[in-house]
Amino acid sequence: MDRRGFFALGGAGALYCTLAATGNIGSDPKQTRKAVAAADKAASKVRRPRRIALDPRDRDRFPTPDPQPGGQVREYWVQARSTMWDWAPSGRDEWMNAPIPAKKRKRQFRAFTYQLFSPGFVRALAPATMPGPTLHAEVGDTIVVHLRNADRHFNQAITMHPHGVRYTPDYDGSYFGPFTRVGGFIAPGEEFTYTWECPPDSVGVWPYHDHGPNHTLNTFRGLFGAIVIREKGAKAPDVEEIVWFHSLGPEVTGLNRVLHCINGYAYAGNTPTFRAKVGQDVAFHVIGGNNDFHTFHIHGHRWKDNGGQLNTDTPTVGPFETITARFVEDNPGRWMYHCHVMSHQDAGMAGWYIVDPA
Amino acid sequence: MDRRGFFALGGAGALYCTLAATGNIGSDPKQTRKAVAAADKAASKVRRPRRIALDPRDRDRFPTPDPQPGGQVREYWVQARSTMWDWAPSGRDEWMNAPIPAKKRKRQFRAFTYQLFSPGFVRALAPATMPGPTLHAEVGDTIVVHLRNADRHFNQAITMHPHGVRYTPDYDGSYFGPFTRVGGFIAPGEEFTYTWECPPDSVGVWPYHDHGPNHTLNTFRGLFGAIVIREKGAKAPDVEEIVWFHSLGPEVTGLNRVLHCINGYAYAGNTPTFRAKVGQDVAFHVIGGNNDFHTFHIHGHRWKDNGGQLNTDTPTVGPFETITARFVEDNPGRWMYHCHVMSHQDAGMAGWYIVDPA
Amino acid sequence: MDRRGFFALGGAGALYCTLAATGNIGSDPKQTRKAVAAADKAASKVRRPRRIALDPRDRDRFPTPDPQPGGQVREYWVQARSTMWDWAPSGRDEWMNAPIPAKKRKRQFRAFTYQLFSPGFVRALAPATMPGPTLHAEVGDTIVVHLRNADRHFNQAITMHPHGVRYTPDYDGSYFGPFTRVGGFIAPGEEFTYTWECPPDSVGVWPYHDHGPNHTLNTFRGLFGAIVIREKGAKAPDVEEIVWFHSLGPEVTGLNRVLHCINGYAYAGNTPTFRAKVGQDVAFHVIGGNNDFHTFHIHGHRWKDNGGQLNTDTPTVGPFETITARFVEDNPGRWMYHCHVMSHQDAGMAGWYIVDPA
């Protein structure tokens, strides 16, 4: 496998041997398809590892935590499944008022998403989306996620690995090879219940994502979402948006170019059109995906940077890092928000933000 | 068009269809020339869009703002025009004491710059430079920019889009396709007057740049500059420098490699040689251009990072983000400032900073 | 030389002429070997420059500083020499429980490292490592480094350029072509003594690295380390780790892919396994190398970002920038720390962090 190939896919963890034998990913769509198919096949054959105890810590057992006094259990039922996805349902770029140079058939690919269900997985409460459901909690709460791997297409174990919260190794949600614990390998057809704590330093907005044996490919396909944790009793902003700056590359779409996306979509009119009113307390939480660094710009607006000292309108955000733009809305009109990496903006990472008068 | 081609040019907004039909940019200079020529041709044919009102906000009208009580109007006349530019006038790299491996003819390319004029565009007040004129204001002022598109070579509409200031949609200076307002399309031969406000959260140093229908290519060619906004009555630093870390790529220069530049120049002795005296209050405002992230290092100096908490001498700065290095000068001698991304430093992004005794 | 070639090596300073004539680096291992060999040959022929005084500052002479009252001299003997290095001694990736697809022979390459010696260079006090020895001081101290260039293989001048400390131009440790001072060119067989001051704004953790005539290649090969400067009398954390996020590319290893490494090693079980106990004050200082930006994640942990305001678990760190993760350990178990750029994580940039009960 050549160098480009190795990095286009990101190695895909345990699968690099397969990939190394398979060939090129990225520049040649046919080679890419073959290499991804081989990686997926290898991932589908990974069995729950027989655990070894290289270290005393590998034998430890941990109790499941309860909420702090006064705290609540925030319980979610989430199903992971692959689904066909259209990255540009309108077929057009509203910004440039032009058709997107890809036939509808070329806009469809098999994504992998987390979807919110009702208690007991009785029915879907929302469509399958990128990002998946936003999980909310306050300091002192526990977040309990019942995760069901309902996918039979890829037939691979998946997980949910959270940032920002506190968890014992069992609830890390990460495949660790021979050190994998229960939450690190949710096989097709299985359910697992994660319990995470929200100590005071969990306040913030954080990503969650797959960290199973094929985490890179499956996270790229859409297995990601956000967790919002506030101080106890803190008021939510009037408008609060989760904005994933991620890409859909050839290894995911089968196209020969990278789409720079927002919440699964590319190009204004497909990417979310956000909306607020003058006087509202507005927060955009921007999270990076994949391998790229971004700068987040909103036309007509400024805010304090994450340290609270500096006025900014274009801060840097890296992969799986979060930056927040929070301000009291004062400027009506149609605005654009976008990544200010010019090549990302031009490859789809732009959308509308429309502000109504008070 | 292959993937490399699409990204080398950054898509160029509305022009991706043309580019898609045209071919490869970046690796093959001949293909690059053809693709850029096609993009420029397409851009020169873009006419002022007939506005549509998809949303009530698209019909709103906005008054032009006045300065706050006690504030001033800061008025600038700026002409945009293409011009031939030499990225290494000395022909040498003073750091490595070596000739730059490019004939003079190869150092020339057609840039596009903003140039400061006297009131009423009577005469040029300064040469055409990268960056363009620095615009200064204080909180409570308005900045009024009379922008003239005097370019006939590229024959394309351009704009001036500011960061950091407050503006109504008319003065956003951005081409929005069918939602474009008056300030978003300044055709060749036209003039337009922007009026921008400076509320308290505008304090800082910010980029401005083209955001017209061919914004990526034309910003890369040199249509960028800076805005400095201070608290009312705040003293300027004794030495204050604007440092654009940007690149001139094959799509701009016709070369087969990327030059990593400072203010339009590559390699020490061509890049600016900055100068200060011991005891002076010194500020470097570093702004990223194009698509790349950088770290800014000055030999022999340290300062507080943007949050004011941490000692730093190599902070990250992303595209169209600003970081400021401000310190009281205490260290005489010849120093180097440079991007600490090694491949950028070696491709030209380095210069001298000479400090004299008090 | 094509564009890819120029950038894969990063230009290598004075050597770009040679490289330009030599050809491609990166995609073609054979071409890479030829180009690197030519660059090394050119670097081995660089002689101590005859100094010119283009500016009055080039003639200045500077006294060697003493410690402040109450400060100490912190004296180090450091030898720079090339050495064979194995980037994955175990031959396996413990995370994925898989052999690394490279024969032992392919894991060996010629590195270049700084090594700690006893006073007077009597004997090595530690093995040659990446990073080199960590230099410690407090505010008011001077750091005195006796650097010996003991390498005969590459036969090139090297230096030690520090960040964070204060130094006169003589002790900058940087090759400046015709403006090079004594500390900027330590030829094979030579020794040089650097003296650096630690004023109050030196508090922090900083990189040092080669800045000689072939600085890019030789820093990439391993000539880098860290400096830790504390307030006078400040207590060190109970556990304090230096974590270099750097790469070993084709130009260094001769392989056809980039290894994303931690302290010279790739893949868990080769990268450092860090260890702490519940209740301990733990600090990870993460420094970026080469050309890449990273985000640093530790499973199961959160901390305040560098500005002290924001909870984070995945901050951005750029080339030769430092970020610190400091927290009181409260979470026993086997954890993973890694770069959250997915392609870096998958190319080796991950390791174990094991926490024992109190």
XYZ file of C-alpha atoms in Angstrom, chain C residues 92-350:
259
model
C 3.459 -5.353 17.972
C 0.591 -2.938 18.462
C -0.769 -3.833 21.897
C -3.977 -1.880 21.279
C -4.952 -3.861 18.239
C -3.139 -6.988 19.422
C -1.518 -7.315 16.026
C 1.977 -7.524 14.628
C 3.216 -4.305 13.069
C 3.510 -4.841 9.338
C 7.249 -4.148 9.169
C 10.140 -6.513 9.662
C 12.614 -5.707 12.409
C 15.106 -4.554 9.815
C 12.523 -2.071 8.555
C 11.999 -0.668 12.047
C 15.632 0.416 12.324
C 16.829 3.769 11.078
C 19.605 6.185 11.888
C 18.296 8.696 14.421
C 20.063 11.751 15.799
C 19.628 12.423 19.526
C 20.797 14.499 22.471
C 22.128 12.390 25.364
C 22.812 13.359 28.979
C 26.382 12.961 30.210
C 28.112 13.415 33.558
C 30.191 16.559 34.212
C 33.096 16.776 31.824
C 31.510 14.203 29.486
C 33.021 11.388 31.592
C 30.175 8.956 31.038
C 26.642 8.747 29.744
C 24.071 9.221 32.517
C 21.207 7.914 30.444
C 20.636 6.206 27.127
C 20.174 8.237 23.966
C 16.458 8.995 23.773
C 13.769 10.950 21.969
C 13.251 13.440 23.475
C 16.690 14.216 24.848
C 17.270 15.069 28.521
C 14.735 17.357 30.189
C 16.456 20.511 31.458
C 15.110 21.900 34.747
C 15.445 25.352 36.283
C 13.676 27.931 38.407
C 13.115 31.626 37.868
C 16.364 33.478 38.495
C 18.589 30.549 37.514
C 20.781 30.215 34.480
C 20.824 27.020 32.461
C 24.288 26.155 31.203
C 24.449 23.468 28.532
C 27.759 22.094 27.358
C 26.855 20.661 23.986
C 29.206 18.268 22.235
C 28.683 17.305 18.620
C 30.029 13.762 18.695
C 28.526 12.623 15.440
C 30.757 11.498 12.608
C 28.158 9.715 10.524
C 26.225 12.690 9.206
C 29.285 14.905 9.724
C 27.155 18.051 9.965
C 27.122 21.053 12.273
C 24.282 21.046 14.792
C 23.081 23.349 17.598
C 20.685 23.519 20.511
C 18.033 26.241 20.145
C 15.896 26.725 23.285
C 12.384 28.114 23.595
C 11.113 29.978 26.626
C 14.389 31.132 28.118
C 16.139 34.455 27.558
C 19.442 34.502 25.702
C 21.729 36.864 23.885
C 22.269 36.365 20.146
C 25.427 34.330 20.851
C 23.367 31.721 22.689
C 20.380 31.612 20.295
C 21.743 28.349 18.957
C 20.619 29.111 15.403
C 22.426 29.002 12.107
C 21.735 32.380 10.479
C 23.897 32.021 7.356
C 26.271 34.995 7.204
C 24.865 36.343 10.475
C 25.575 33.145 12.425
C 27.075 33.676 15.881
C 29.207 31.299 17.915
C 26.368 29.143 19.217
C 24.820 28.659 15.795
C 27.322 26.207 14.304
C 28.744 23.373 16.399
C 30.811 21.361 13.956
C 31.519 17.645 14.359
C 34.041 17.178 17.160
C 33.352 20.600 18.686
C 31.895 21.562 22.038
C 30.054 24.762 22.893
C 28.653 26.125 26.137
C 25.248 27.858 26.047
C 24.102 30.074 28.929
C 20.405 30.902 29.151
C 18.503 33.027 31.672
C 15.159 32.229 33.301
C 13.211 35.458 33.883
C 9.692 35.282 35.378
C 8.006 34.931 31.994
C 10.045 31.785 31.321
C 7.810 29.797 33.632
C 6.427 26.931 31.591
C 7.466 23.898 29.593
C 9.271 24.508 26.328
C 10.933 22.646 23.480
C 14.576 22.796 22.490
C 15.845 21.456 19.172
C 18.535 21.645 16.534
C 18.606 24.881 14.519
C 21.809 24.226 12.573
C 22.216 24.337 8.788
C 20.266 21.086 8.303
C 17.806 21.726 11.159
C 14.697 20.294 9.552
C 16.096 16.867 8.749
C 18.089 16.624 11.960
C 15.244 17.769 14.211
C 12.996 15.246 12.465
C 15.665 12.591 13.176
C 15.364 13.198 16.913
C 17.345 16.272 17.953
C 14.705 17.633 20.295
C 13.941 17.812 24.019
C 12.207 19.871 26.694
C 12.943 22.561 29.276
C 10.844 22.814 32.466
C 11.003 26.121 34.339
C 9.139 26.680 37.592
C 8.611 29.559 39.968
C 11.312 29.677 42.627
C 10.623 26.950 45.159
C 7.535 25.673 43.352
C 6.754 22.051 43.971
C 7.000 19.713 41.004
C 3.929 17.637 40.188
C 4.098 14.119 41.645
C 4.053 12.732 38.126
C 5.352 14.895 35.291
C 5.655 13.545 31.767
C 7.027 15.077 28.575
C 5.007 13.876 25.585
C 6.386 14.722 22.143
C 3.814 14.294 19.388
C 6.058 14.062 16.329
C 6.409 12.087 13.143
C 9.065 9.942 11.552
C 8.605 10.285 7.816
C 10.015 8.603 4.749
C 12.887 11.087 4.657
C 14.013 9.793 8.066
C 13.023 6.113 8.098
C 13.238 5.215 4.426
C 9.756 3.715 4.683
C 6.985 4.701 2.307
C 4.616 5.928 5.016
C 4.643 8.413 7.874
C 4.760 7.088 11.438
C 2.983 9.306 13.944
C 5.047 8.855 17.080
C 5.250 9.646 20.761
C 8.775 10.128 22.106
C 10.266 8.233 19.170
C 7.934 5.241 19.214
C 4.798 4.209 17.351
C 1.833 2.069 18.500
C 0.768 1.240 22.059
C 3.211 -0.998 23.865
C 6.078 0.811 22.141
C 5.003 4.352 22.965
C 5.469 5.196 26.667
C 3.138 3.539 29.154
C 2.642 6.261 31.759
C 1.653 5.470 35.346
C 0.233 7.357 38.328
C -1.680 6.814 41.561
C -5.016 8.145 42.704
C -4.428 11.323 44.670
C -1.282 12.335 42.832
C -0.781 15.700 41.154
C -0.220 14.698 37.516
C 1.031 16.799 34.606
C 1.389 15.818 30.969
C 3.268 18.415 28.905
C 2.549 17.778 25.249
C 4.820 19.341 22.621
C 4.284 19.169 18.864
C 7.114 18.413 16.448
C 7.578 18.515 12.684
C 4.777 20.056 10.595
C 1.547 18.718 12.060
C -1.179 19.921 14.386
C -2.643 17.548 16.948
C -5.329 17.256 19.617
C -4.371 15.533 22.869
C -6.921 13.240 24.517
C -6.734 11.124 27.679
C -9.565 8.703 28.287
C -11.360 9.114 31.609
C -9.883 12.538 32.423
C -10.604 16.238 32.077
C -8.633 19.342 33.012
C -8.598 23.112 32.672
C -7.257 24.394 29.372
C -4.140 26.555 29.198
C -6.146 29.697 29.876
C -7.495 28.155 33.071
C -11.124 28.885 32.168
C -12.411 26.002 30.147
C -12.838 22.309 30.875
C -11.176 20.310 28.144
C -10.006 16.816 27.276
C -8.825 17.311 23.673
C -6.929 20.594 23.168
C -5.070 21.599 20.005
C -1.272 21.669 20.007
C 0.786 22.899 17.073
C 4.395 22.390 16.020
C 6.778 23.370 18.851
C 3.892 24.634 20.958
C 3.241 23.137 24.422
C -0.038 22.331 26.117
C -0.282 21.028 29.656
C -2.877 18.633 31.069
C -2.673 18.891 34.849
C -5.103 17.325 37.287
C -5.364 15.480 40.580
C -5.658 11.824 39.661
C -8.969 10.264 40.734
C -9.716 7.493 38.265
C -7.960 4.100 38.532
C -7.665 1.737 35.584
C -6.031 1.242 32.196
C -6.599 4.271 29.999
C -5.506 5.326 26.569
C -3.957 8.661 25.693
C -3.695 9.568 22.026
C -3.782 12.177 19.344
C -7.389 12.650 18.323
C -6.530 13.335 14.695
C -7.844 9.949 13.644
C -5.203 9.337 10.981
C -2.448 10.095 13.507
C -3.945 7.848 16.161
C -4.147 5.036 13.640
C -0.577 5.588 12.454
C 0.863 4.975 15.903
C 0.156 8.035 18.048
C -1.468 6.277 20.996
